[in-house]
């Protein structure tokens, strides 16, 4: 996910400095097969490296028939672009938009980070009903409920929740399950549960009732852009992918750019002079 850490590193200008090291690939064991075009990274990325790849596309990860696939996510449209066949964003709303069709109606989630957000129900006749007035980050269809990840996009915030709306009666008030930190991204499992991340780790909402901790994460990591779950977990960031499996943490990088060189503040190129 894109970040820019504005630290007091004012001495960096046009001088070139190597900001990664190690051999590729690393020798750690991994339970899953590496996707074509990706290799292991020998360590966790540094703050300089995260800043350096802030302009890279976020990565979408998913498991398909047990194989890990990694693709670029489309650029985030903070203006709330409307998909084909979807209703318009309610007037006055701004921020990243997520939508989900439920029967003949639509749910529209708006995430404006620390500036707020909302959740709207738009019925077939165009009637709009405000269901929620807080940042709504993602929507998921579970067995009986529609799950909404809510919480402000601030690294200092430790609050967040999953709201569960009855899929057969969306106007009824949701049940609220507090989470250990703000839920960032999620994915539904083959059993109909919801796996999600916060700054504190990877968790699973089981049977739409209780939350189980699955794995710890380093709290200094930026927010991931995607997560995949097949017993092992993959987290997609920008340029980097993290695999969490059997208590191990394995980082992946593109094979054609396994090492970064900083050319100026917050700007990099691949080792050897290739574009990032």
Short mmCIF file of C-alpha atoms in Angstrom, two decimals:
data_model
loop_
_atom_site.label_atom_id
_atom_site.label_comp_id
_atom_site.label_asym_id
_atom_site.label_seq_id
_atom_site.Cartn_x
_atom_site.Cartn_y
_atom_site.Cartn_z
CA UNK A 1 0.00 0.00 0.00
CA UNK A 2 1.32 3.50 -0.74
CA UNK A 3 3.00 5.33 2.13
CA UNK A 4 5.29 8.29 2.54
CA UNK A 5 7.13 8.54 5.83
CA UNK A 6 8.26 12.14 6.16
CA UNK A 7 11.25 11.61 8.43
CA UNK A 8 14.04 14.06 9.00
CA UNK A 9 16.24 12.66 6.25
CA UNK A 10 17.07 16.01 4.70
CA UNK A 11 20.62 15.14 3.77
CA UNK A 12 19.55 12.81 0.98
CA UNK A 13 19.70 14.58 -2.38
CA UNK A 14 21.03 13.32 -5.66
CA UNK A 15 23.64 10.98 -4.25
CA UNK A 16 23.11 7.33 -5.14
CA UNK A 17 23.00 4.80 -2.30
CA UNK A 18 22.27 1.09 -2.18
CA UNK A 19 19.38 0.46 0.21
CA UNK A 20 18.95 -3.29 -0.01
CA UNK A 21 21.20 -6.25 0.28
CA UNK A 22 21.33 -10.01 0.68
CA UNK A 23 21.32 -12.83 -1.81
CA UNK A 24 18.33 -13.80 -3.94
CA UNK A 25 16.58 -16.04 -3.50
CA UNK A 26 16.94 -16.68 0.22
CA UNK A 27 17.26 -20.23 1.46
CA UNK A 28 14.14 -20.28 3.66
CA UNK A 29 11.65 -23.08 3.12
CA UNK A 30 8.25 -22.17 1.78
CA UNK A 31 5.09 -24.30 1.69
CA UNK A 32 3.75 -22.79 -1.53
CA UNK A 33 5.15 -22.67 -5.04
CA UNK A 34 6.58 -19.32 -6.05
CA UNK A 35 4.64 -17.69 -8.89
CA UNK A 36 6.52 -17.17 -12.13
CA UNK A 37 8.53 -13.96 -12.14
CA UNK A 38 8.92 -13.75 -8.34
CA UNK A 39 11.84 -14.61 -6.05
CA UNK A 40 12.47 -14.60 -2.32
CA UNK A 41 13.78 -11.48 -0.62
CA UNK A 42 16.31 -12.11 2.12
CA UNK A 43 14.76 -9.88 4.81
CA UNK A 44 12.00 -7.48 5.74
CA UNK A 45 12.06 -4.26 3.66
CA UNK A 46 13.45 -1.15 5.34
CA UNK A 47 11.66 2.17 5.80
CA UNK A 48 13.74 3.61 2.95
CA UNK A 49 12.59 0.81 0.66
CA UNK A 50 8.93 1.31 1.58
CA UNK A 51 9.26 5.02 0.83
CA UNK A 52 11.05 4.19 -2.39
CA UNK A 53 8.24 2.01 -3.76
CA UNK A 54 5.43 4.30 -2.62
CA UNK A 55 4.55 5.08 -6.23
CA UNK A 56 4.41 1.45 -7.33
CA UNK A 57 1.03 -0.18 -8.00
CA UNK A 58 -0.48 -2.05 -5.07
CA UNK A 59 -0.48 -5.82 -5.54
CA UNK A 60 -3.49 -8.13 -5.56
CA UNK A 61 -2.80 -11.62 -4.24
CA UNK A 62 -5.05 -14.66 -4.48
CA UNK A 63 -4.84 -18.42 -4.37
CA UNK A 64 -6.32 -20.19 -7.40
CA UNK A 65 -6.38 -24.01 -7.20
CA UNK A 66 -3.67 -23.79 -4.55
CA UNK A 67 -1.39 -21.61 -6.68
CA UNK A 68 -0.48 -18.09 -5.63
CA UNK A 69 -1.21 -15.39 -8.20
CA UNK A 70 0.10 -11.84 -7.99
CA UNK A 71 -1.23 -9.01 -10.14
CA UNK A 72 -1.22 -5.22 -10.08
CA UNK A 73 -4.29 -3.59 -8.60
CA UNK A 74 -5.86 -0.71 -10.53
CA UNK A 75 -4.90 2.71 -9.23
CA UNK A 76 -7.14 3.79 -6.39
CA UNK A 77 -9.70 6.32 -7.53
CA UNK A 78 -10.32 8.60 -4.56
CA UNK A 79 -12.99 10.44 -6.52
CA UNK A 80 -15.35 7.48 -6.24
CA UNK A 81 -15.64 6.27 -9.84
CA UNK A 82 -18.86 4.41 -10.60
CA UNK A 83 -18.76 0.98 -12.22
CA UNK A 84 -20.89 0.01 -15.20
CA UNK A 85 -24.49 -0.64 -14.18
CA UNK A 86 -23.99 0.67 -10.63
CA UNK A 87 -25.96 3.55 -9.07
CA UNK A 88 -24.31 6.93 -8.66
CA UNK A 89 -22.50 7.87 -5.48
CA UNK A 90 -24.88 9.76 -3.15
CA UNK A 91 -24.53 13.51 -3.54
CA UNK A 92 -21.87 15.16 -1.41
CA UNK A 93 -19.90 11.98 -0.68
CA UNK A 94 -16.17 11.86 -1.43
CA UNK A 95 -13.57 9.16 -1.00
CA UNK A 96 -12.75 5.67 -2.17
CA UNK A 97 -15.90 3.81 -3.17
CA UNK A 98 -16.68 0.11 -2.78
CA UNK A 99 -20.00 -1.34 -3.92
CA UNK A 100 -21.84 -4.64 -3.59
CA UNK A 101 -25.13 -5.71 -5.13
CA UNK A 102 -27.48 -7.37 -2.66
CA UNK A 103 -30.58 -8.68 -4.39
CA UNK A 104 -31.89 -5.84 -6.54
CA UNK A 105 -30.36 -3.15 -4.29
CA UNK A 106 -26.83 -1.86 -3.89
CA UNK A 107 -24.63 -1.12 -0.91
CA UNK A 108 -22.16 1.72 -1.46
CA UNK A 109 -19.32 2.09 1.02
CA UNK A 110 -17.33 5.34 1.15
CA UNK A 111 -13.91 5.54 2.80
CA UNK A 112 -12.47 9.02 3.22
CA UNK A 113 -9.90 7.92 5.80
CA UNK A 114 -9.50 10.22 8.78
CA UNK A 115 -12.02 12.59 7.16
CA UNK A 116 -14.88 10.14 7.57
CA UNK A 117 -16.98 7.94 5.36
CA UNK A 118 -20.38 6.31 5.11
CA UNK A 119 -22.46 3.33 4.00
CA UNK A 120 -25.51 3.78 1.78
CA UNK A 121 -28.31 1.53 0.59
CA UNK A 122 -29.59 2.37 -2.89
CA UNK A 123 -32.84 0.64 -3.84
CA UNK A 124 -34.01 -0.16 -7.39
CA UNK A 125 -36.20 2.97 -7.52
CA UNK A 126 -33.16 5.11 -6.67
CA UNK A 127 -34.10 5.75 -3.04
CA UNK A 128 -30.99 6.32 -0.92
CA UNK A 129 -30.80 5.38 2.76
CA UNK A 130 -27.81 6.26 4.95
CA UNK A 131 -27.00 3.17 7.02
CA UNK A 132 -23.74 4.24 8.61
CA UNK A 133 -21.69 7.39 9.11
CA UNK A 134 -18.09 6.24 9.55
CA UNK A 135 -15.26 5.17 7.20
CA UNK A 136 -16.43 1.98 5.45
CA UNK A 137 -13.42 0.29 3.91
CA UNK A 138 -14.70 -2.95 2.36
CA UNK A 139 -17.80 -5.11 1.87
CA UNK A 140 -18.02 -8.90 2.04
CA UNK A 141 -20.86 -11.33 1.44
CA UNK A 142 -20.98 -14.01 4.14
CA UNK A 143 -23.50 -16.85 4.59
CA UNK A 144 -26.19 -14.79 6.32
CA UNK A 145 -24.68 -11.35 6.64
CA UNK A 146 -22.97 -8.55 4.77
CA UNK A 147 -19.76 -7.66 6.57
CA UNK A 148 -18.39 -4.10 6.54
CA UNK A 149 -14.87 -3.23 7.68
CA UNK A 150 -14.90 0.15 9.43
CA UNK A 151 -12.33 2.39 11.07
CA UNK A 152 -10.23 5.50 10.37
CA UNK A 153 -7.08 5.13 8.26
CA UNK A 154 -4.65 6.34 10.92
CA UNK A 155 -1.67 4.27 12.07
CA UNK A 156 -2.08 5.66 15.58
CA UNK A 157 -5.64 4.44 15.86
CA UNK A 158 -6.26 1.17 17.66
CA UNK A 159 -9.99 1.08 17.11
CA UNK A 160 -12.04 -0.56 14.42
CA UNK A 161 -14.82 -3.04 13.95
CA UNK A 162 -16.66 -5.41 11.66
CA UNK A 163 -20.32 -4.57 11.24
CA UNK A 164 -22.70 -7.35 10.25
CA UNK A 165 -25.90 -6.45 8.40
CA UNK A 166 -28.66 -8.99 7.94
CA UNK A 167 -28.57 -9.67 4.18
CA UNK A 168 -32.37 -10.12 4.15
CA UNK A 169 -33.04 -6.85 6.01
CA UNK A 170 -30.28 -4.34 5.36
CA UNK A 171 -32.15 -1.48 7.05
CA UNK A 172 -32.09 -3.26 10.38
CA UNK A 173 -29.32 -2.08 12.67
CA UNK A 174 -26.06 -4.02 12.35
CA UNK A 175 -24.33 -6.06 15.01
CA UNK A 176 -20.89 -4.74 15.85
CA UNK A 177 -17.81 -6.83 16.59
CA UNK A 178 -14.84 -4.81 17.84
CA UNK A 179 -11.44 -5.73 16.41
CA UNK A 180 -7.89 -5.46 17.76
CA UNK A 181 -7.02 -2.45 15.64
CA UNK A 182 -8.56 -1.14 12.45
CA UNK A 183 -9.43 -3.89 9.94
CA UNK A 184 -7.62 -3.05 6.71
CA UNK A 185 -8.21 -5.74 4.06
CA UNK A 186 -10.05 -9.04 4.06
CA UNK A 187 -10.99 -12.10 2.05
CA UNK A 188 -13.73 -14.70 2.41
CA UNK A 189 -12.73 -18.33 2.85
CA UNK A 190 -14.19 -21.43 1.25
CA UNK A 191 -16.02 -22.07 4.55
CA UNK A 192 -17.72 -18.68 4.36
CA UNK A 193 -15.63 -17.05 7.09
CA UNK A 194 -13.77 -13.75 6.80
CA UNK A 195 -9.98 -13.47 7.15
CA UNK A 196 -8.74 -9.93 7.72
CA UNK A 197 -5.72 -7.94 8.88
CA UNK A 198 -5.09 -5.15 11.37
CA UNK A 199 -1.84 -3.60 12.56
CA UNK A 200 -1.82 -6.30 15.23
CA UNK A 201 -1.97 -9.33 12.96
CA UNK A 202 -4.13 -11.65 10.88
CA UNK A 203 -7.51 -12.68 12.27
CA UNK A 204 -10.57 -14.65 11.19
CA UNK A 205 -14.23 -13.94 11.83
CA UNK A 206 -15.66 -17.43 12.36
CA UNK A 207 -19.34 -18.33 11.91
CA UNK A 208 -20.18 -14.61 11.84
CA UNK A 209 -19.85 -14.57 15.64
CA UNK A 210 -16.33 -14.66 17.04
CA UNK A 211 -12.84 -13.52 16.09
CA UNK A 212 -9.87 -15.87 16.24
CA UNK A 213 -6.22 -14.68 16.05
CA UNK A 214 -4.21 -16.45 13.35
CA UNK A 215 -0.78 -14.80 13.09
CA UNK A 216 1.11 -11.80 14.41
CA UNK A 217 2.45 -9.06 12.12
CA UNK A 218 5.17 -6.49 12.62
CA UNK A 219 3.34 -3.29 13.55
CA UNK A 220 5.83 -1.16 11.63
CA UNK A 221 4.63 -2.57 8.30
CA UNK A 222 2.51 -0.34 6.05
CA UNK A 223 -1.10 -1.30 5.46
CA UNK A 224 -1.40 -4.16 2.95
CA UNK A 225 -3.53 -3.73 -0.15
CA UNK A 226 -4.79 -7.33 -0.32
CA UNK A 227 -4.77 -10.68 1.48
CA UNK A 228 -5.16 -14.29 0.32
CA UNK A 229 -5.85 -17.28 2.55
CA UNK A 230 -5.51 -21.00 1.84
CA UNK A 231 -4.13 -22.00 5.24
CA UNK A 232 -1.03 -19.99 4.46
CA UNK A 233 -1.49 -16.26 4.02
CA UNK A 234 -0.22 -13.86 1.36
CA UNK A 235 -0.24 -10.08 1.82
CA UNK A 236 0.15 -7.77 -1.17
CA UNK A 237 1.81 -4.38 -0.73
CA UNK A 238 3.54 -2.24 -3.36
CA UNK A 239 6.44 -4.13 -5.03
CA UNK A 240 6.64 -6.58 -2.08
CA UNK A 241 4.56 -9.62 -1.08
CA UNK A 242 4.68 -11.25 2.36
CA UNK A 243 3.95 -14.96 2.84
CA UNK A 244 3.00 -16.06 6.37
CA UNK A 245 3.23 -19.83 6.68
CA UNK A 246 3.99 -22.23 9.54
CA UNK A 247 5.32 -19.43 11.76
CA UNK A 248 7.68 -18.23 9.03
CA UNK A 249 7.69 -14.89 7.24
CA UNK A 250 8.93 -14.91 3.65
CA UNK A 251 9.17 -11.80 1.48
CA UNK A 252 8.87 -11.93 -2.32
CA UNK A 253 10.00 -9.40 -4.92
CA UNK A 254 9.78 -9.28 -8.73
CA UNK A 255 12.54 -11.36 -10.30
CA UNK A 256 13.45 -8.53 -12.66
CA UNK A 257 13.95 -6.08 -9.77
CA UNK A 258 15.19 -7.94 -6.69
CA UNK A 259 17.33 -5.06 -5.42
CA UNK A 260 16.64 -1.34 -5.25
CA UNK A 261 19.00 1.61 -5.52
CA UNK A 262 17.91 5.02 -4.29
CA UNK A 263 18.70 7.83 -6.73
CA UNK A 264 17.14 10.68 -4.73
CA UNK A 265 14.75 11.06 -1.84
CA UNK A 266 11.79 8.69 -2.25
CA UNK A 267 12.90 7.70 -5.77
CA UNK A 268 14.53 4.42 -6.80
CA UNK A 269 15.59 2.33 -9.71
CA UNK A 270 16.36 -1.36 -10.00
CA UNK A 271 19.94 -2.48 -9.51
CA UNK A 272 21.66 -2.19 -12.86
CA UNK A 273 19.76 0.94 -13.89
CA UNK A 274 16.44 -0.56 -14.93
CA UNK A 275 13.20 1.32 -14.25
CA UNK A 276 11.27 0.49 -11.12
#
